[in-house]
Amino acid sequence: MLKLDGVSKVYRVGAFGGRALTAVSGVGFEVGEGEVVSLIGESGSGKSTIGRMVLRLTQVSGGTITLDGRDISSIRDRKEYYRQVQGVFQDPFSCFNPIFRADRVFALIKEQYFPGVGAREWRGRVEDALESVRLDPGNVLGKYPHQLSGGQLQRMLIARAVLLDIRLLVADEIISMLDASTRIDVLNLLADLRARGLGILFVTHDLSLGNYVSDRTVVLRDGRIAEMGPTPLVFGDPRHPYTRSLLAAVPRLHTKWTDAPVDGTADGTAEERAEDLPCAYHEAAQGSRTRPGLAEVADGHFVACSGCAGAAPEEKKMKERA
Amino acid sequence: MALSVTDLRVYYQTLRGEVKALDGVTFSVADGEIMGLAGESGSGKSTLAKSLIRLDGRMRHAGGTVELDGRTLPIADDRAMDEFRFREVSLIPQYSMSALNPTRKIGKMVGELLAARGVPGGTAELERRLELVGLSKDVLGRYPIELSGGMKQRVVMVVSTLLNPSLLIADEVTSALDVSSQKAVATTLLGFRDHGLVTSMMVVTHDISLVYQIADTILVMYAGRLAEKAPAEVLVTAPRHPYTRQLVSALPEVGVRYEDRRLAGIPGNPPSLLNPPGGCRFRDRCPVAFEQCAEQPPFAEVAPGHLVACWKAE
Ligand SMILES: Nc1ncnc2c1ncn2[C@@H]1O[C@H](COP(=O)(O)OP(=O)(O)OP(=O)(O)O)[C@@H](O)[C@H]1O
Ligand SMILES: Nc1ncnc2c1ncn2[C@@H]1O[C@H](COP(=O)(O)OP(=O)(O)OP(=O)(O)O)[C@@H](O)[C@H]1O
Ligand code: SF4
Ligand SMILES: [Mg+2]
Ligand SMILES: [Mg+2]
């Protein structure tokens, strides 16, 4: 359904936009119908930028994003696009206008997308959507944004996306402000929506949650894909040292960071460790390098070079050949 | 005792009546203690955090006292609180990172902020503190957008602790960060205490497994009241309040997948805080509720340092 192909994003930064910052570089992956793809990686790795490009909030600098084979930038009618694709973001406060009641977000979509639905039926639909994200309608309807907690606002936005009956949801760090029990409810809701055919691009820093819901995982590092594949493979058999270091940093109940064995998996940068581990990309057969910069180490499981010493001579070889 | 809160009540005034977001909470934080504060979304954690710093126009101090290092905080008197804010008690608010103005350089913003708080000039100490949290002084010349979330969060933390407050309150400072930045930020908090820059800390969070890494104790709130407080280890391994038990068991461990095992949240909703029902506020959702629960259980000590508000917790 959604396909990113060699997508890049360059921002102009600095006082007069004098410097270029490559936030995303050559990223390609797909999100199918009824598929949850989670996007993980550290702060600044380009996750939100990808989400914003998919939502057409910012233009791509290179490559293409297509929906059912159509370049999304060629879809003139934005409303038609947003009827199919919607996003929910990290900071819910910025999505509400403080001078209006928070439930105006529901009234707006009724006006825009469902003008024919009767007031009574609409009210019923809104209440159902709120209940599906564990909000008590009587408790939140009619309130202003500042009268609701961060988690309550966040869930109103999810309810809004649910009401729209869309095909693709971009969920950027939407559960980080929720308590564990509510998180599970929202995740189960996402899983149920997925069963009804919704595709979800799920940006998260919480690896256990990403693991819980997603079919495939894309690990981003400095705007590039470090590793991607079926979630059980990426989490169960991580091949890139960066993925391993992320997994090792996950806080766990019953194990303190300080108790973790000092075997090099929990400490030191990915680069430091890359030197000791064989690089999955360079160990893989030439024929398995089926995507630019990625080797397919198992069915659908791709890994990039770990930044190993093997990269330099190879580049030299390529230059020589050229 | 660094902080001692007694029967604190803070209500929000709305057109439909008062929202009893903080309805009689009593607890204390010892010198050097790092206390995690967890609980359901909307249970009043941020309200408690804000109450110790500044009541906004719609918040009413409906009762109770707050004492810090033996002095009563005049929480209802905005002007009188000036003397304490940032100096004695400092807050890193929820979403403070995204509140940084994107068009101003970090250094400029920090300078204005410190001036507004009447902090004597001089950036030497600021630079020293930045270095302490692993940032170079170059960050002062950059724009917020050029820093990663974890870097911004550490800048905010340095600014909030510059005056060595006795109590630092951090509201969801790690929530939006990736796991490695979370670890760096959490370790930084620990460092503040260990270097004596702050005496005690309240760390508000939804990530119990994260706060467990650094906290000495964890306090759990439910619907405007306290449910349980215990040493961190005890709270995650042997919680006694039915809400805490369900909350802790709702945490997915790495490796669990939806298809294999569907985890369950806690059924039901917390009561409205507009006209909360009497008795235990968890009653409607509690699997072991019985007649006595129609009466409010006291927040009582069941073991040294372990307090629980539940009739069933002996
Ligand atoms: N509008 C912008 N102008 C200039 N640079 C930007 C802009 N938006 C993002 N960036 C930069 O692009 C890079 C990627 O940012 P992005 O927000 O996509 O990261 P992220 O992976 O979502 O991080 P986080 O986990 O902190 O949300 C960062 O270096 C960021 O500073
Ligand atoms: N200005 C206000 N007016 C009325 N009610 C409010 C106001 N601010 C907060 N509330 C209500 O008070 C309760 C407590 O809110 P608070 O922000 O303290 O929750 P929280 O525990 O920090 O939640 P979260 O984990 O989602 O951040 C919520 O039910 C919220 O709707
Ligand atoms: S007091 Fe009663 S209702 Fe409340 S938690 Fe205990 S058993 Fe459950
Ligand atoms: Mg982001
Ligand atoms: Mg809060």
XYZ file of C-alpha atoms and ligand atoms in Angstrom:
708
model
C 0.000 0.000 0.000
C 2.554 2.619 1.155
C 5.997 2.432 -0.339
C 9.070 4.550 0.310
C 11.787 4.332 -2.276
C 15.205 5.910 -1.757
C 13.651 8.710 0.280
C 15.886 11.518 1.525
C 15.338 14.746 3.377
C 17.764 17.623 3.607
C 16.974 20.518 5.938
C 18.519 23.952 5.699
C 19.735 24.997 9.122
C 21.772 27.757 10.711
C 21.060 31.451 10.936
C 20.375 31.982 7.227
C 19.737 28.398 6.219
C 23.368 28.248 5.272
C 24.066 24.682 6.296
C 22.516 21.506 4.994
C 21.463 18.793 7.400
C 20.678 15.408 5.919
C 18.005 14.050 8.235
C 16.973 11.065 6.123
C 18.986 9.371 3.438
C 18.051 6.659 0.937
C 15.321 5.064 3.025
C 13.115 2.428 1.425
C 10.466 0.160 2.961
C 6.806 -0.733 2.571
C 3.748 -0.778 4.800
C 1.107 -3.212 3.616
C -2.592 -3.307 4.343
C -3.174 -4.626 7.851
C 0.495 -4.411 8.645
C 2.216 -2.668 11.541
C 5.722 -1.461 10.807
C 7.628 0.022 13.697
C 10.306 2.588 13.230
C 12.908 2.702 15.961
C 16.176 4.525 16.437
C 17.629 7.172 18.651
C 16.595 10.763 18.949
C 17.393 12.676 15.776
C 17.649 9.571 13.617
C 14.903 10.887 11.328
C 11.826 8.952 12.491
C 9.503 11.930 12.770
C 10.856 13.378 9.549
C 9.809 10.204 7.729
C 6.387 10.372 9.355
C 6.001 14.009 8.373
C 6.941 13.271 4.773
C 4.386 10.457 4.600
C 1.799 12.882 5.948
C 2.855 15.477 3.375
C 3.713 17.965 6.102
C 7.155 18.352 4.602
C 8.431 17.605 1.104
C 10.849 14.861 0.218
C 14.236 16.038 -1.040
C 14.867 12.846 -3.001
C 13.209 9.528 -3.827
C 9.490 8.858 -3.911
C 6.674 7.918 -1.588
C 3.776 6.136 -3.230
C 0.335 5.038 -2.054
C -1.026 2.172 -4.153
C 1.583 3.034 -6.746
C 0.640 6.715 -6.957
C 3.248 9.302 -6.025
C 1.668 11.024 -3.037
C 2.938 14.421 -4.103
C 0.907 14.066 -7.288
C -2.363 13.601 -5.402
C -3.788 17.076 -5.826
C -6.782 16.686 -3.593
C -5.305 16.757 -0.109
C -8.630 15.940 1.430
C -8.764 12.727 -0.566
C -5.315 11.851 0.760
C -6.112 12.682 4.366
C -9.257 10.618 4.189
C -6.926 7.654 3.831
C -3.853 8.696 5.779
C -3.727 10.392 9.178
C -1.153 11.033 11.866
C -1.014 11.322 15.641
C 2.004 12.966 17.237
C 4.290 13.005 20.209
C 3.253 16.326 21.728
C -0.537 16.426 21.933
C -0.715 19.990 23.286
C 0.529 21.403 20.000
C -2.368 19.782 18.118
C -5.077 21.607 20.031
C -6.024 25.233 19.771
C -6.084 26.427 23.388
C -8.989 28.807 22.856
C -11.422 26.120 21.714
C -12.809 23.163 23.567
C -10.759 20.040 22.950
C -13.671 18.148 21.383
C -13.746 20.630 18.543
C -11.349 18.253 16.781
C -14.316 15.886 16.416
C -16.695 18.580 15.188
C -14.153 19.574 12.556
C -13.908 16.127 11.040
C -17.677 15.792 11.025
C -17.920 19.059 9.111
C -15.214 18.059 6.677
C -15.755 14.388 6.129
C -19.145 13.340 7.443
C -21.539 16.243 6.904
C -24.405 13.817 6.208
C -24.331 12.001 9.534
C -27.043 13.007 12.005
C -26.045 14.739 15.231
C -27.319 11.919 17.387
C -25.554 9.182 15.479
C -22.366 11.245 15.393
C -22.448 11.682 19.142
C -22.741 7.912 19.488
C -19.772 7.360 17.205
C -17.649 9.877 19.135
C -18.523 8.198 22.413
C -17.627 4.765 21.051
C -14.311 6.054 19.752
C -13.531 7.641 23.125
C -14.397 4.482 24.962
C -12.136 2.484 22.669
C -9.199 4.535 23.960
C -10.407 4.222 27.542
C -11.684 7.737 27.988
C -14.916 8.443 29.791
C -16.876 10.730 27.403
C -18.584 12.493 30.307
C -15.177 13.271 31.742
C -13.477 14.755 28.703
C -16.133 16.197 26.383
C -16.686 19.937 26.771
C -13.281 20.550 28.367
C -10.555 22.888 27.195
C -7.120 21.457 26.336
C -5.477 22.843 29.483
C -8.093 21.059 31.583
C -6.986 17.656 30.370
C -3.843 15.749 31.192
C -1.236 14.965 28.534
C -2.348 11.369 28.258
C -6.015 12.336 27.957
C -5.305 14.717 25.057
C -3.175 12.087 23.375
C -5.988 9.590 23.502
C -8.483 12.113 22.088
C -6.276 12.398 19.034
C -6.162 8.627 18.655
C -9.954 8.531 18.961
C -10.160 11.140 16.236
C -8.078 8.989 13.895
C -10.259 5.976 14.743
C -13.404 7.923 13.787
C -12.058 8.675 10.342
C -11.885 5.044 9.261
C -8.590 5.583 7.449
C -6.257 3.109 5.719
C -2.893 4.218 7.069
C -2.054 5.684 10.451
C 1.236 7.354 11.255
C 1.591 7.068 15.019
C 4.587 9.026 16.268
C 5.493 8.190 19.851
C 1.833 8.214 20.824
C 1.942 6.091 23.908
C 4.941 7.424 25.751
C 2.751 9.659 27.921
C 0.415 6.853 28.967
C 0.598 4.575 31.971
C 1.338 0.900 31.409
C -2.241 -0.291 31.600
C -3.578 2.375 29.234
C -0.681 1.689 26.881
C -1.700 -1.925 26.608
C -5.278 -0.889 25.872
C -4.181 1.485 23.128
C -1.823 -1.114 21.673
C -4.558 -3.713 21.664
C -6.777 -1.175 19.945
C -4.119 -0.658 17.282
C -3.834 -4.423 16.890
C -7.601 -4.700 16.421
C -7.599 -1.906 13.842
C -4.811 -3.675 12.057
C -6.913 -6.837 11.958
C -9.542 -4.745 10.155
C -6.975 -3.841 7.507
C -5.416 -0.630 8.836
C -1.728 -0.192 8.021
C 0.248 1.487 10.797
C 3.622 3.198 10.782
C 4.453 3.055 14.459
C 7.276 5.285 15.635
C 8.417 4.351 19.101
C 11.384 4.375 21.403
C 9.919 1.635 23.543
C 11.285 -1.542 22.077
C 9.124 -3.893 24.088
C 6.017 -2.116 22.822
C 7.329 -2.088 19.268
C 7.970 -5.766 19.583
C 4.504 -6.411 20.989
C 2.519 -5.015 18.061
C 4.636 -4.799 14.967
C 4.979 -7.207 12.065
C 8.130 -5.611 10.788
C 10.724 -3.342 12.340
C 12.918 -0.744 10.686
C 15.923 0.421 12.714
C 17.115 3.871 11.721
C 20.452 5.357 12.482
C 21.527 8.834 11.398
C 18.793 8.883 8.787
C 19.743 5.548 7.235
C 18.386 2.075 7.686
C 20.724 0.033 9.888
C 18.582 -3.064 9.921
C 15.059 -4.088 9.015
C 12.962 -7.201 8.762
C 10.277 -9.271 10.429
C 10.107 -8.138 14.056
C 10.875 -11.560 15.575
C 14.065 -11.728 13.495
C 15.221 -8.182 14.197
C 14.614 -8.551 17.927
C 15.466 -12.227 18.228
C 18.547 -12.256 16.042
C 19.772 -8.674 15.687
C 22.639 -8.532 13.217
C 23.675 -4.895 13.462
C 25.680 -3.827 16.521
C 23.497 -0.727 16.783
C 20.324 -2.802 17.132
C 22.065 -4.864 19.802
C 23.090 -1.778 21.735
C 19.514 -0.468 21.629
C 18.191 -3.753 22.960
C 20.787 -3.778 25.712
C 19.778 -0.299 26.881
C 16.116 -1.233 27.432
C 15.344 -0.787 31.118
C 14.015 -4.001 32.594
C 12.174 -4.707 35.783
C 14.142 -6.906 38.134
C 17.477 -6.152 36.423
C 19.235 -2.913 37.183
C 21.548 -1.305 34.666
C 24.273 -1.546 37.260
C 23.784 -5.327 37.636
C 24.042 -6.008 33.922
C 27.119 -8.034 33.024
C 29.932 -5.850 31.750
C 30.543 -7.861 28.615
C 30.604 -4.951 26.265
C 26.993 -5.312 25.179
C 25.676 -2.706 27.549
C 28.464 -0.166 27.437
C 30.523 1.646 24.869
C 29.352 3.042 21.591
C 28.212 0.952 18.681
C 31.394 1.944 16.831
C 33.632 0.685 19.585
C 31.938 -2.658 19.569
C 31.674 -2.880 15.802
C 35.376 -3.566 15.675
C 35.078 -6.766 17.669
C 32.063 -8.214 15.902
C 31.985 -9.526 12.374
C 30.044 -7.211 10.090
C 26.927 -9.005 8.882
C 26.857 -6.970 5.688
C 30.399 -7.748 4.666
C 30.136 -11.375 5.701
C 27.084 -11.888 3.544
C 27.516 -13.182 0.007
C 27.709 -10.549 -2.731
C 24.504 -11.894 -4.243
C 22.527 -11.131 -1.096
C 23.135 -7.383 -1.372
C 19.793 -6.889 -2.981
C 19.080 -3.335 -1.876
C 21.454 -0.380 -1.898
C 23.716 -0.679 1.129
C 21.747 -3.597 2.579
C 22.429 -7.325 2.586
C 19.582 -9.798 2.946
C 20.795 -12.134 5.680
C 17.543 -14.076 5.979
C 14.204 -13.944 4.239
C 13.223 -10.266 4.324
C 15.831 -9.496 7.001
C 18.183 -6.760 5.796
C 21.250 -5.368 7.494
C 23.616 -2.521 6.680
C 27.356 -2.410 7.239
C 28.228 -1.967 10.899
C 30.803 0.653 10.017
C 33.496 -2.019 10.082
C 36.991 -1.877 8.697
C 35.815 -3.837 5.647
C 34.003 -0.799 4.319
C 37.110 1.199 3.426
C 38.906 -1.254 1.099
C 35.607 -1.988 -0.568
C 34.940 1.668 -1.293
C 38.427 1.853 -2.708
C 37.727 -1.135 -4.921
C 34.538 0.467 -6.164
C 36.334 3.700 -6.891
C 39.035 1.835 -8.732
C 36.443 0.035 -10.803
C 34.732 3.290 -11.649
C 13.128 15.437 56.251
C 13.471 17.311 52.976
C 9.821 17.379 51.939
C 6.777 16.707 53.994
C 3.300 17.001 52.480
C 0.289 16.741 54.743
C -3.299 16.212 53.600
C -2.724 18.407 50.547
C -5.805 19.261 48.501
C -5.658 21.198 45.264
C -8.787 21.603 43.142
C -9.276 22.998 39.641
C -12.146 25.410 39.289
C -14.283 24.821 36.221
C -17.710 25.930 35.070
C -19.131 22.583 36.042
C -17.637 22.543 39.514
C -14.360 21.676 41.162
C -12.114 18.935 39.836
C -10.559 17.304 42.876
C -7.278 16.440 41.195
C -5.339 16.272 44.453
C -7.557 15.159 47.258
C -5.749 14.687 50.519
C -2.256 13.387 49.943
C 0.218 12.838 52.752
C 3.775 11.675 52.200
C 7.360 12.683 52.757
C 10.628 12.547 50.898
C 13.795 12.133 52.941
C 17.097 13.950 52.433
C 18.879 12.312 49.530
C 15.832 10.288 48.497
C 14.911 9.872 44.844
C 11.208 9.132 44.718
C 9.529 7.904 41.549
C 5.918 9.044 41.087
C 3.770 6.818 38.906
C 0.084 6.253 38.306
C -2.681 6.269 35.758
C -2.842 9.054 33.207
C -4.977 11.804 34.772
C -4.390 10.661 38.340
C -2.908 14.001 39.419
C 0.845 13.560 39.111
C 1.449 16.787 37.204
C -0.996 18.571 39.494
C 1.067 17.511 42.500
C 4.261 18.597 40.735
C 2.810 22.004 39.808
C 1.337 22.533 43.271
C 4.780 22.556 44.835
C 5.916 25.288 42.434
C 3.125 27.493 41.195
C -0.650 27.262 41.333
C -2.096 28.634 38.129
C -5.159 30.879 38.261
C -7.636 28.028 38.188
C -6.012 25.947 40.879
C -7.252 26.384 44.405
C -5.347 25.328 47.490
C -8.217 23.667 49.305
C -6.248 22.455 52.294
C -3.157 20.819 53.709
C 0.445 21.903 54.069
C 3.774 21.474 52.359
C 6.977 21.749 54.356
C 10.445 21.841 52.845
C 13.487 21.577 55.105
C 11.345 22.580 58.039
C 9.837 25.693 56.411
C 6.241 25.848 55.276
C 5.901 26.581 51.562
C 3.355 29.353 50.966
C 1.998 27.522 47.925
C -1.162 29.610 47.648
C 0.815 32.869 47.631
C 2.455 33.283 44.241
C 4.656 36.212 45.312
C 5.829 34.635 48.525
C 6.767 31.512 46.570
C 9.334 33.496 44.530
C 11.780 33.091 47.336
C 11.595 29.306 47.049
C 11.157 28.658 43.351
C 14.322 27.448 41.590
C 16.289 28.093 44.761
C 14.667 25.575 47.066
C 12.352 23.666 44.761
C 12.597 23.433 41.006
C 10.430 21.794 38.354
C 11.217 20.426 34.924
C 7.695 20.490 33.464
C 6.079 17.878 31.216
C 6.789 18.700 27.537
C 9.354 21.370 28.490
C 11.585 20.150 25.686
C 9.163 20.878 22.909
C 8.403 24.233 24.535
C 11.848 25.573 23.623
C 11.465 28.424 21.151
C 12.794 27.086 17.814
C 13.899 30.490 16.503
C 16.220 31.411 19.355
C 19.633 30.123 20.140
C 19.899 27.973 23.239
C 22.394 30.312 24.926
C 20.173 33.333 24.415
C 17.129 31.569 25.786
C 19.000 30.287 28.808
C 20.381 33.774 29.476
C 16.919 35.338 29.400
C 15.512 32.633 31.574
C 18.189 33.066 34.211
C 17.839 36.849 34.126
C 14.096 36.509 34.626
C 14.797 34.426 37.683
C 17.222 37.011 38.995
C 20.218 34.725 38.782
C 23.522 36.622 38.848
C 25.263 36.559 35.457
C 28.373 34.635 34.533
C 28.346 31.592 32.312
C 31.299 29.812 33.868
C 29.137 27.774 36.234
C 26.647 27.093 33.428
C 29.412 25.749 31.215
C 30.780 23.638 34.015
C 27.364 22.114 34.591
C 26.846 21.428 30.901
C 30.125 19.585 30.848
C 29.030 17.593 33.849
C 26.067 16.227 31.885
C 28.206 15.515 28.859
C 27.416 18.568 26.743
C 29.982 20.924 25.266
C 29.445 24.652 25.691
C 28.929 24.821 21.918
C 25.309 23.861 22.465
C 24.718 27.428 23.667
C 25.350 28.657 20.142
C 22.923 26.228 18.539
C 19.212 26.248 17.803
C 16.892 23.794 19.581
C 16.179 22.008 16.300
C 19.856 21.214 15.923
C 19.943 19.279 19.186
C 18.593 15.818 19.752
C 15.781 15.298 22.222
C 18.158 13.896 24.801
C 20.510 16.874 24.468
C 17.664 19.372 24.824
C 16.394 17.536 27.851
C 19.812 17.762 29.486
C 19.995 21.507 28.781
C 16.634 21.976 30.487
C 17.848 19.877 33.408
C 21.019 21.926 33.829
C 19.066 25.173 33.827
C 16.555 23.880 36.372
C 19.254 22.797 38.800
C 21.670 25.704 38.482
C 20.757 27.070 41.893
C 21.195 23.741 43.683
C 17.587 23.343 44.774
C 16.828 21.205 47.745
C 14.090 19.417 45.794
C 14.003 18.780 42.056
C 10.782 17.619 40.418
C 11.164 16.064 36.967
C 7.856 15.530 35.128
C 8.111 12.904 32.376
C 11.619 13.935 31.391
C 12.457 10.665 29.693
C 9.137 9.812 28.063
C 9.873 11.108 24.587
C 13.422 9.809 24.414
C 14.982 6.758 22.847
C 16.391 4.104 25.154
C 19.985 5.270 25.064
C 19.076 8.926 25.737
C 16.726 7.751 28.478
C 19.582 6.003 30.131
C 21.817 9.077 29.796
C 19.153 11.390 31.209
C 18.294 9.044 34.061
C 21.947 8.649 34.943
C 22.307 12.429 34.852
C 19.510 12.769 37.411
C 21.279 10.285 39.620
C 24.506 12.266 39.183
C 22.823 15.481 40.336
C 21.984 13.836 43.610
C 25.299 12.072 44.016
C 27.229 15.307 43.379
C 25.057 17.095 45.921
C 23.639 19.555 43.369
C 20.154 18.670 44.524
C 19.243 17.063 47.798
C 16.152 15.072 46.900
C 14.117 14.363 43.828
C 10.631 13.494 42.647
C 10.682 11.773 39.262
C 7.235 11.630 37.639
C 7.024 8.901 35.049
C 4.994 6.235 33.329
C 8.053 4.105 32.860
C 8.231 2.143 36.051
C 10.992 -0.060 34.700
C 13.041 3.061 33.999
C 12.450 4.833 37.299
C 13.126 1.553 39.061
C 16.689 1.917 37.766
C 17.367 5.105 39.716
C 14.715 5.565 42.395
C 15.019 4.665 46.051
C 11.267 4.650 46.514
C 8.203 4.707 44.276
C 4.885 6.389 45.056
C 1.793 5.367 43.096
C -1.206 7.678 42.698
C -4.730 6.790 41.744
C -7.558 9.252 41.011
C -6.214 12.157 43.064
C -5.074 10.074 46.006
C -2.124 7.978 47.044
C -2.332 4.231 46.584
C 1.053 2.931 47.688
C 4.577 3.978 48.551
C 7.440 1.548 49.052
C 11.140 1.039 48.429
C 11.526 0.615 44.646
C 12.500 -3.034 44.884
C 9.530 -3.876 47.092
C 7.090 -1.973 44.922
C 7.949 -3.881 41.766
C 8.426 -7.297 43.349
C 5.843 -7.328 46.133
C 3.251 -4.606 45.609
C 0.320 -4.796 48.020
C -2.253 -2.434 46.515
C -4.484 -4.144 43.934
C -3.999 -1.195 41.542
C -0.201 -1.320 41.778
C -0.298 -5.069 41.245
C -2.251 -4.704 38.029
C -0.145 -1.766 36.890
C 3.103 -3.649 37.360
C 1.800 -6.767 35.667
C 0.630 -4.695 32.690
C 4.230 -3.863 31.794
C 5.194 -5.820 28.712
C 8.546 -7.514 29.014
C 10.753 -7.467 25.957
C 9.846 -10.453 23.842
C 6.091 -10.676 24.367
C 4.147 -10.467 21.126
C 0.542 -9.638 20.555
C -0.179 -12.788 18.549
C 1.340 -15.052 21.166
C -0.079 -13.494 24.273
C -2.544 -10.652 24.358
C -1.801 -8.595 27.456
C -4.702 -7.052 29.289
C -4.961 -3.576 30.729
C -7.067 -2.868 33.788
C -10.748 -3.015 32.806
C -12.912 0.020 33.547
C -12.182 3.697 33.987
C -11.076 5.789 36.951
C -13.917 7.773 38.550
C -14.639 11.347 37.532
C -12.807 13.790 39.772
C -15.647 16.295 39.478
C -17.826 14.456 41.980
C -15.742 11.489 43.002
C -17.621 8.760 44.866
C -16.883 8.178 48.536
C -14.841 5.248 49.757
C -11.900 3.691 47.982
C -11.608 5.259 44.537
C -10.397 2.034 42.989
C -13.490 0.176 44.178
C -15.252 -0.084 40.797
C -12.259 -1.739 39.196
C -10.908 -3.669 42.131
C -11.092 -7.456 41.832
C -11.078 -7.940 45.609
C -13.387 -5.143 46.726
C -15.740 -5.891 49.629
C -18.240 -3.981 51.820
C -15.683 -2.103 53.875
C -14.342 -0.462 50.701
C -17.308 1.913 50.777
C -15.255 3.654 53.444
C -12.024 5.387 52.494
C -9.008 3.274 53.530
C -6.212 5.146 55.366
C -2.746 5.415 53.805
C -1.192 3.239 56.454
C 2.251 1.804 57.061
C 2.144 -1.983 56.621
C 5.895 -2.514 56.908
C 8.769 -0.079 57.526
C 8.698 2.460 54.700
C 5.819 0.666 52.984
C 2.497 2.508 52.969
C -0.709 1.279 51.369
C -4.244 2.644 51.111
C -6.223 -0.571 50.985
C -8.336 -2.448 53.512
C -7.023 -5.742 52.214
C -3.339 -4.898 52.601
C -2.358 -6.154 56.004
N 12.293 21.606 10.533
C 13.567 21.239 10.686
N 14.571 22.040 10.303
C 15.857 21.674 10.432
N 16.264 20.499 10.954
C 15.315 19.648 11.362
C 13.918 19.967 11.260
N 13.204 18.935 11.743
C 14.105 18.009 12.142
N 15.372 18.436 11.916
C 16.603 17.682 12.192
O 16.536 16.465 11.487
C 17.062 15.390 12.259
C 16.023 14.299 12.397
O 14.967 14.770 13.214
P 13.662 13.938 13.569
O 12.769 14.835 14.319
O 13.138 13.291 12.352
O 14.246 12.824 14.534
P 13.496 11.724 15.397
O 14.119 10.435 15.024
O 12.034 11.843 15.262
O 13.961 12.115 16.855
P 13.152 12.082 18.261
O 13.260 10.685 18.744
O 13.933 13.033 19.120
O 11.752 12.534 18.001
C 17.507 16.006 13.576
O 18.873 16.261 13.501
C 16.726 17.286 13.658
O 17.419 18.243 14.426
N -6.941 23.292 34.432
C -7.687 22.208 34.702
N -9.017 22.318 34.875
C -9.766 21.231 35.148
N -9.299 19.981 35.275
C -7.984 19.800 35.115
C -7.103 20.900 34.806
N -5.844 20.408 34.687
C -5.932 19.078 34.907
N -7.222 18.718 35.165
C -7.700 17.355 35.476
O -7.053 16.942 36.654
C -6.706 15.566 36.588
C -5.231 15.383 36.888
O -4.450 15.937 35.814
P -2.867 15.814 35.794
O -2.394 16.610 34.646
O -2.331 16.134 37.146
O -2.693 14.247 35.512
P -1.377 13.374 35.339
O -1.408 12.338 36.386
O -0.181 14.242 35.266
O -1.672 12.688 33.922
P -0.691 12.326 32.694
O -0.025 11.082 33.124
O -1.653 12.048 31.558
O 0.221 13.467 32.468
C -7.128 15.078 35.208
O -8.328 14.348 35.343
C -7.333 16.350 34.407
O -8.386 16.182 33.472
S -9.710 -0.745 49.656
Fe -11.059 -2.245 48.769
S -11.543 -1.490 46.730
Fe -9.818 -0.339 47.473
S -8.080 -1.414 46.651
Fe -8.414 -2.248 48.686
S -9.750 -3.974 48.382
Fe -9.808 -2.825 46.520
Mg 10.447 12.352 16.651
Mg 1.157 14.737 33.691
